[in-house]
mmCIF file of C-alpha atoms and ligand atoms in Angstrom:
data_model
loop_
_atom_site.group_PDB
_atom_site.id
_atom_site.type_symbol
_atom_site.label_atom_id
_atom_site.label_comp_id
_atom_site.label_asym_id
_atom_site.label_seq_id
_atom_site.Cartn_x
_atom_site.Cartn_y
_atom_site.Cartn_z
ATOM 1 C CA MET A 1 141.586 104.250 110.480
ATOM 2 C CA SER A 2 139.688 107.371 109.658
ATOM 3 C CA ARG A 3 136.321 107.695 111.318
ATOM 4 C CA PRO A 4 133.704 110.370 110.588
ATOM 5 C CA LYS A 5 133.081 112.898 113.336
ATOM 6 C CA LEU A 6 129.691 112.887 115.068
ATOM 7 C CA ILE A 7 128.512 116.011 116.898
ATOM 8 C CA VAL A 8 125.246 115.670 118.805
ATOM 9 C CA GLY A 9 123.363 118.272 120.804
ATOM 10 C CA ASN A 10 121.608 116.952 123.897
ATOM 11 C CA TRP A 11 118.831 119.433 124.583
ATOM 12 C CA LYS A 12 117.896 117.717 127.871
ATOM 13 C CA MET A 13 114.638 119.169 129.294
ATOM 14 C CA PHE A 14 115.022 122.538 127.605
ATOM 15 C CA THR A 15 113.256 124.332 124.714
ATOM 16 C CA THR A 16 109.653 124.999 123.814
ATOM 17 C CA ARG A 17 108.094 123.479 120.722
ATOM 18 C CA GLN A 18 108.656 126.715 118.850
ATOM 19 C CA SER A 19 112.233 127.257 120.002
ATOM 20 C CA ALA A 20 113.051 123.602 119.295
ATOM 21 C CA VAL A 21 111.821 123.856 115.714
ATOM 22 C CA GLU A 22 113.656 127.163 115.197
ATOM 23 C CA LEU A 23 116.874 125.780 116.682
ATOM 24 C CA ALA A 24 116.725 122.629 114.572
ATOM 25 C CA LYS A 25 116.117 124.643 111.400
ATOM 26 C CA ALA A 26 118.941 127.044 112.221
ATOM 27 C CA VAL A 27 121.330 124.122 112.804
ATOM 28 C CA ALA A 28 120.325 122.533 109.496
ATOM 29 C CA ALA A 29 120.694 125.842 107.659
ATOM 30 C CA GLY A 30 124.158 126.425 109.124
ATOM 31 C CA LEU A 31 125.753 123.135 108.064
ATOM 32 C CA LYS A 32 128.554 123.290 105.521
ATOM 33 C CA PRO A 33 127.598 121.433 102.360
ATOM 34 C CA GLY A 34 129.732 118.390 101.661
ATOM 35 C CA SER A 35 131.071 118.053 105.206
ATOM 36 C CA THR A 36 131.692 114.492 106.409
ATOM 37 C CA THR A 37 130.817 115.458 109.996
ATOM 38 C CA ARG A 38 127.527 113.909 111.080
ATOM 39 C CA VAL A 39 125.231 116.102 113.180
ATOM 40 C CA GLY A 40 122.380 115.128 115.464
ATOM 41 C CA VAL A 41 120.054 116.543 118.081
ATOM 42 C CA ALA A 42 118.572 114.598 121.006
ATOM 43 C CA VAL A 43 115.309 116.378 121.688
ATOM 44 C CA PRO A 44 112.585 116.302 124.338
ATOM 45 C CA GLY A 45 110.010 113.614 123.533
ATOM 46 C CA PRO A 46 107.020 115.869 122.819
ATOM 47 C CA TRP A 47 108.961 117.775 120.136
ATOM 48 C CA ILE A 48 110.331 114.788 118.249
ATOM 49 C CA THR A 49 107.825 114.767 115.411
ATOM 50 C CA SER A 50 107.925 118.564 115.012
ATOM 51 C CA VAL A 51 111.733 118.559 114.877
ATOM 52 C CA VAL A 52 111.788 115.582 112.506
ATOM 53 C CA GLU A 53 109.501 117.541 110.156
ATOM 54 C CA ALA A 54 111.575 120.707 110.574
ATOM 55 C CA VAL A 55 114.802 119.012 109.434
ATOM 56 C CA ALA A 56 113.309 116.645 106.840
ATOM 57 C CA GLY A 57 115.547 116.499 103.797
ATOM 58 C CA THR A 58 118.591 117.842 105.699
ATOM 59 C CA PRO A 59 121.449 115.765 107.160
ATOM 60 C CA VAL A 60 120.432 116.535 110.768
ATOM 61 C CA GLU A 61 119.675 113.327 112.674
ATOM 62 C CA VAL A 62 117.010 113.434 115.382
ATOM 63 C CA GLY A 63 117.135 111.246 118.470
ATOM 64 C CA GLY A 64 115.451 110.502 121.769
ATOM 65 C CA GLN A 65 117.104 110.962 125.161
ATOM 66 C CA ASN A 66 115.934 107.740 126.827
ATOM 67 C CA CYS A 67 113.668 104.753 126.251
ATOM 68 C CA HIS A 68 112.040 101.891 128.118
ATOM 69 C CA PHE A 69 113.311 98.344 127.664
ATOM 70 C CA GLU A 70 109.927 96.750 126.941
ATOM 71 C CA LYS A 71 108.236 96.912 123.559
ATOM 72 C CA GLU A 72 104.945 98.041 125.054
ATOM 73 C CA GLY A 73 102.865 97.574 128.157
ATOM 74 C CA ALA A 74 101.372 99.202 131.222
ATOM 75 C CA PHE A 75 104.322 101.520 131.896
ATOM 76 C CA THR A 76 102.737 104.910 132.455
ATOM 77 C CA GLY A 77 104.977 107.767 131.412
ATOM 78 C CA GLU A 78 107.432 105.630 129.454
ATOM 79 C CA THR A 79 108.317 105.509 125.757
ATOM 80 C CA SER A 80 109.557 102.434 123.915
ATOM 81 C CA ALA A 81 112.425 102.369 121.454
ATOM 82 C CA GLY A 82 109.966 101.335 118.740
ATOM 83 C CA MET A 83 107.856 104.420 119.452
ATOM 84 C CA LEU A 84 110.914 106.664 119.094
ATOM 85 C CA LYS A 85 111.711 105.019 115.790
ATOM 86 C CA ASP A 86 108.119 105.351 114.625
ATOM 87 C CA ALA A 87 108.228 109.059 115.524
ATOM 88 C CA GLY A 88 111.211 109.486 113.213
ATOM 89 C CA CYS A 89 114.185 109.124 115.539
ATOM 90 C CA SER A 90 117.358 107.734 114.064
ATOM 91 C CA PHE A 91 119.080 107.197 117.420
ATOM 92 C CA VAL A 92 118.497 107.182 121.160
ATOM 93 C CA VAL A 93 120.772 108.257 124.023
ATOM 94 C CA ILE A 94 120.974 105.603 126.744
ATOM 95 C CA GLY A 95 122.749 105.761 130.092
ATOM 96 C CA HIS A 96 123.270 109.515 130.323
ATOM 97 C CA SER A 97 124.719 110.376 133.729
ATOM 98 C CA GLU A 98 121.524 112.265 134.570
ATOM 99 C CA ARG A 99 119.650 108.964 134.069
ATOM 100 C CA ARG A 100 122.270 106.932 135.948
ATOM 101 C CA HIS A 101 122.640 109.271 138.894
ATOM 102 C CA GLY A 102 119.414 111.294 138.878
ATOM 103 C CA PHE A 103 117.079 108.373 138.200
ATOM 104 C CA GLY A 104 119.094 105.487 139.610
ATOM 105 C CA GLU A 105 119.499 103.615 136.324
ATOM 106 C CA GLY A 106 122.068 100.857 136.800
ATOM 107 C CA ASP A 107 124.205 98.853 134.411
ATOM 108 C CA GLU A 108 121.801 95.908 134.044
ATOM 109 C CA LEU A 109 118.795 98.116 133.316
ATOM 110 C CA LEU A 110 120.790 100.108 130.770
ATOM 111 C CA ASN A 111 121.899 96.881 129.097
ATOM 112 C CA LYS A 112 118.232 95.929 128.680
ATOM 113 C CA LYS A 113 117.434 99.344 127.196
ATOM 114 C CA LEU A 114 120.348 99.074 124.794
ATOM 115 C CA LYS A 115 119.217 95.654 123.618
ATOM 116 C CA ALA A 116 115.631 96.905 123.229
ATOM 117 C CA ALA A 117 116.781 99.751 120.976
ATOM 118 C CA LEU A 118 118.999 97.498 118.874
ATOM 119 C CA ALA A 119 116.166 94.964 118.594
ATOM 120 C CA VAL A 120 114.171 97.555 116.643
ATOM 121 C CA ASP A 121 117.267 98.696 114.737
ATOM 122 C CA LEU A 122 117.495 102.025 116.526
ATOM 123 C CA PRO A 123 121.156 103.097 116.847
ATOM 124 C CA VAL A 124 122.315 104.018 120.348
ATOM 125 C CA ILE A 125 124.585 106.606 121.925
ATOM 126 C CA PHE A 126 125.609 104.788 125.101
ATOM 127 C CA CYS A 127 127.020 107.083 127.794
ATOM 128 C CA VAL A 128 129.661 106.157 130.336
ATOM 129 C CA GLY A 129 131.717 108.204 132.761
ATOM 130 C CA GLU A 130 133.015 108.483 136.287
ATOM 131 C CA LEU A 131 132.026 110.731 139.198
ATOM 132 C CA LEU A 132 134.536 113.218 140.610
ATOM 133 C CA ALA A 133 135.045 111.076 143.719
ATOM 134 C CA GLU A 134 135.769 108.080 141.514
ATOM 135 C CA ARG A 135 138.367 110.000 139.499
ATOM 136 C CA GLU A 136 139.987 111.297 142.671
ATOM 137 C CA ALA A 137 140.138 107.736 143.987
ATOM 138 C CA THR A 138 141.831 106.685 140.694
ATOM 139 C CA GLN A 139 138.816 104.531 139.892
ATOM 140 C CA THR A 140 138.126 105.994 136.446
ATOM 141 C CA GLU A 141 139.236 102.936 134.485
ATOM 142 C CA ALA A 142 137.531 100.523 136.885
ATOM 143 C CA VAL A 143 134.253 102.432 136.517
ATOM 144 C CA LEU A 144 134.494 102.546 132.715
ATOM 145 C CA ASP A 145 135.387 98.850 132.682
ATOM 146 C CA ARG A 146 132.301 98.010 134.748
ATOM 147 C CA GLN A 147 129.957 100.244 132.753
ATOM 148 C CA LEU A 148 131.162 98.774 129.450
ATOM 149 C CA THR A 149 131.310 95.141 130.589
ATOM 150 C CA HIS A 150 127.769 95.173 131.962
ATOM 151 C CA GLY A 151 126.311 97.742 129.593
ATOM 152 C CA LEU A 152 127.447 95.983 126.427
ATOM 153 C CA ALA A 153 126.955 92.432 127.751
ATOM 154 C CA GLY A 154 125.427 90.018 125.262
ATOM 155 C CA LEU A 155 125.813 92.278 122.216
ATOM 156 C CA THR A 156 127.305 90.905 119.014
ATOM 157 C CA ALA A 157 130.001 92.753 117.070
ATOM 158 C CA GLU A 158 127.349 93.333 114.406
ATOM 159 C CA GLN A 159 125.098 95.042 116.972
ATOM 160 C CA LEU A 160 128.014 97.068 118.311
ATOM 161 C CA ALA A 161 128.334 98.614 114.845
ATOM 162 C CA ARG A 162 125.109 100.521 115.660
ATOM 163 C CA VAL A 163 126.427 101.784 118.993
ATOM 164 C CA VAL A 164 128.346 104.996 119.649
ATOM 165 C CA ILE A 165 129.964 105.403 123.059
ATOM 166 C CA ALA A 166 129.900 108.821 124.715
ATOM 167 C CA TYR A 167 132.497 109.366 127.426
ATOM 168 C CA GLU A 168 131.083 111.985 129.765
ATOM 169 C CA PRO A 169 132.990 112.478 133.011
ATOM 170 C CA VAL A 170 130.201 113.461 135.406
ATOM 171 C CA TRP A 171 132.304 116.211 137.001
ATOM 172 C CA ALA A 172 132.604 117.938 133.619
ATOM 173 C CA ILE A 173 128.882 117.994 132.801
ATOM 174 C CA GLY A 174 127.304 121.421 133.106
ATOM 175 C CA THR A 175 130.163 122.613 135.303
ATOM 176 C CA GLY A 176 132.313 124.481 132.799
ATOM 177 C CA LYS A 177 135.165 122.183 133.914
ATOM 178 C CA VAL A 178 136.175 120.410 130.737
ATOM 179 C CA ALA A 179 138.462 117.387 130.928
ATOM 180 C CA THR A 180 141.951 118.146 129.650
ATOM 181 C CA THR A 181 142.705 116.754 126.226
ATOM 182 C CA GLU A 182 145.094 114.293 127.926
ATOM 183 C CA GLN A 183 142.434 113.106 130.400
ATOM 184 C CA ALA A 184 139.845 112.720 127.665
ATOM 185 C CA GLN A 185 142.198 110.990 125.208
ATOM 186 C CA ALA A 186 143.371 108.568 127.931
ATOM 187 C CA ALA A 187 139.788 107.623 128.808
ATOM 188 C CA HIS A 188 138.857 107.225 125.140
ATOM 189 C CA ALA A 189 141.881 105.022 124.467
ATOM 190 C CA PHE A 190 140.928 102.905 127.481
ATOM 191 C CA ILE A 191 137.355 102.570 126.176
ATOM 192 C CA ARG A 192 138.553 101.568 122.705
ATOM 193 C CA GLY A 193 140.910 99.030 124.238
ATOM 194 C CA LYS A 194 138.131 97.560 126.338
ATOM 195 C CA VAL A 195 135.840 97.308 123.317
ATOM 196 C CA ALA A 196 138.668 95.636 121.386
ATOM 197 C CA ALA A 197 139.031 93.081 124.186
ATOM 198 C CA ILE A 198 135.312 92.250 124.052
ATOM 199 C CA PHE A 199 134.467 92.612 120.358
ATOM 200 C CA GLY A 200 137.815 92.489 118.557
ATOM 201 C CA GLU A 201 140.191 95.026 117.032
ATOM 202 C CA ASN A 202 138.151 95.544 113.904
ATOM 203 C CA ALA A 203 134.960 96.505 115.768
ATOM 204 C CA ALA A 204 136.955 98.769 118.085
ATOM 205 C CA ALA A 205 138.695 100.523 115.184
ATOM 206 C CA LYS A 206 135.322 101.441 113.669
ATOM 207 C CA LEU A 207 133.695 102.503 116.957
ATOM 208 C CA LEU A 208 132.846 106.196 117.340
ATOM 209 C CA ILE A 209 133.602 107.544 120.817
ATOM 210 C CA GLN A 210 132.259 111.000 121.620
ATOM 211 C CA TYR A 211 133.438 113.230 124.438
ATOM 212 C CA GLY A 212 130.861 115.114 126.487
ATOM 213 C CA GLY A 213 131.167 117.597 129.347
ATOM 214 C CA SER A 214 131.400 121.376 128.948
ATOM 215 C CA VAL A 215 132.298 121.207 125.247
ATOM 216 C CA LYS A 216 132.328 124.738 123.856
ATOM 217 C CA ALA A 217 133.492 126.373 120.646
ATOM 218 C CA ASP A 218 136.831 127.306 122.225
ATOM 219 C CA ASN A 219 137.787 123.824 123.462
ATOM 220 C CA ALA A 220 136.176 121.633 120.797
ATOM 221 C CA ALA A 221 138.970 121.658 118.212
ATOM 222 C CA ALA A 222 141.648 120.508 120.654
ATOM 223 C CA LEU A 223 139.433 117.671 121.871
ATOM 224 C CA LEU A 224 138.380 116.637 118.358
ATOM 225 C CA HIS A 225 142.009 116.460 117.219
ATOM 226 C CA GLN A 226 142.787 113.697 119.720
ATOM 227 C CA PRO A 227 143.217 110.342 117.959
ATOM 228 C CA ASP A 228 140.457 108.531 119.865
ATOM 229 C CA ILE A 229 137.931 111.373 120.110
ATOM 230 C CA ASP A 230 135.434 111.026 117.285
ATOM 231 C CA GLY A 231 132.919 113.660 118.184
ATOM 232 C CA ALA A 232 131.125 115.480 120.950
ATOM 233 C CA LEU A 233 127.905 115.181 122.919
ATOM 234 C CA VAL A 234 127.068 118.766 123.738
ATOM 235 C CA GLY A 235 124.660 120.011 126.409
ATOM 236 C CA GLY A 236 124.479 123.727 127.186
ATOM 237 C CA ALA A 237 126.262 124.937 124.049
ATOM 238 C CA SER A 238 123.827 123.023 121.827
ATOM 239 C CA LEU A 239 120.886 125.207 122.852
ATOM 240 C CA LYS A 240 121.990 128.081 120.608
ATOM 241 C CA ALA A 241 122.560 127.457 116.913
ATOM 242 C CA ASP A 242 125.655 129.689 116.766
ATOM 243 C CA SER A 243 127.530 128.009 119.604
ATOM 244 C CA PHE A 244 126.523 124.531 118.446
ATOM 245 C CA LEU A 245 127.510 125.199 114.826
ATOM 246 C CA ALA A 246 130.854 126.580 115.983
ATOM 247 C CA ILE A 247 131.514 123.167 117.586
ATOM 248 C CA VAL A 248 130.256 121.329 114.484
ATOM 249 C CA HIS A 249 132.699 123.349 112.384
ATOM 250 C CA ALA A 250 135.546 123.281 114.895
ATOM 251 C CA ASP A 251 137.206 120.386 113.149
ATOM 252 C CA GLY A 252 137.546 122.236 109.851
HETATM 253 P P1 13P B 1 127.274 120.248 129.035
HETATM 254 O O1 13P B 1 127.825 120.360 127.638
HETATM 255 O O2 13P B 1 126.235 121.257 129.359
HETATM 256 O O3 13P B 1 128.359 120.117 130.057
HETATM 257 O O4 13P B 1 126.466 118.834 129.059
HETATM 258 C C1 13P B 1 127.090 117.703 128.597
HETATM 259 C C2 13P B 1 126.079 116.632 128.485
HETATM 260 O O5 13P B 1 125.531 116.165 129.463
HETATM 261 C C3 13P B 1 125.741 116.149 127.134
HETATM 262 O O6 13P B 1 125.008 114.983 127.195
#
C-alpha cells in the first residue's frame, strides 16, 4: 500500500519568536507545489499562535510537543490538548524520549495523554524507541512491544487512524549516530507487525511510521526508501530551513 510521507521538524526548546516565524515562513516558501509529502513543525508552546499565523494558507502543519492528560484544572505550567487545538495545532507529539527519560513519563501516563488528545480530535505523533543499553542487551523489540502495548492500550482502530508512530532510538537522537537503514527498517517492520496484531492488518497497512534520530539531508533518502519508513521526525536539522527542506525533498 502506498502511504504519503510525513516529515516533521521538532524544534524542541529552541528558537525565538522571531526566528520561529521566519523559519516557518521559509519552510512554507520552500515546499514544492503539488508534492504529496506532508510537512509539519512541532514548535515551542509560546510561539504556536505566531507560527500558525505565519503559515496560514500553506500546507505546513503546526503541532505541540507535549500536553497534559486532563482537560483543565489546577495544573500550573501545563497545557491541555484542547488548548493546543484551540491555538491552531493540528497535531501533538507525545512520548518523546526527552519526555520519557528527562521527565520520567512512563507508559501509563503517556497512554492517558494520547487518549486526551484523541478525545479532542487532535492527531498524535507517538514516539517509541530503545536506549543504547537496551539495544546492546538485544531488548529493542521487547521495549517497543511494551511501549506500544501500554501506550496504545484501549484505543480503537478508528482512533489509531489519527496516530502516527515515530521510532526514535534514543542513542541516535542528537548524537549524529543514525541507525543503519537495516536497523531502522527492522524496527519499523516490528512496529507495524505489533500494530497489526493489536488493531488488524488494515489499520497497520495505513499507519505512518516515522524514523527519528540524526536525520540529515545526506541520510534521509536511504531511510525514506525503506518499505516501512513513512517519514522523519527531525530535530537539529529542522532548525534551518535549508537543511530541513533538503530532507523534505529527499524523497523526490
Ligand atoms: P535529532 O534529529 O537532533 O537527532 O533529534 C531527533 C529528535 O529527537 C526528533 O524528535
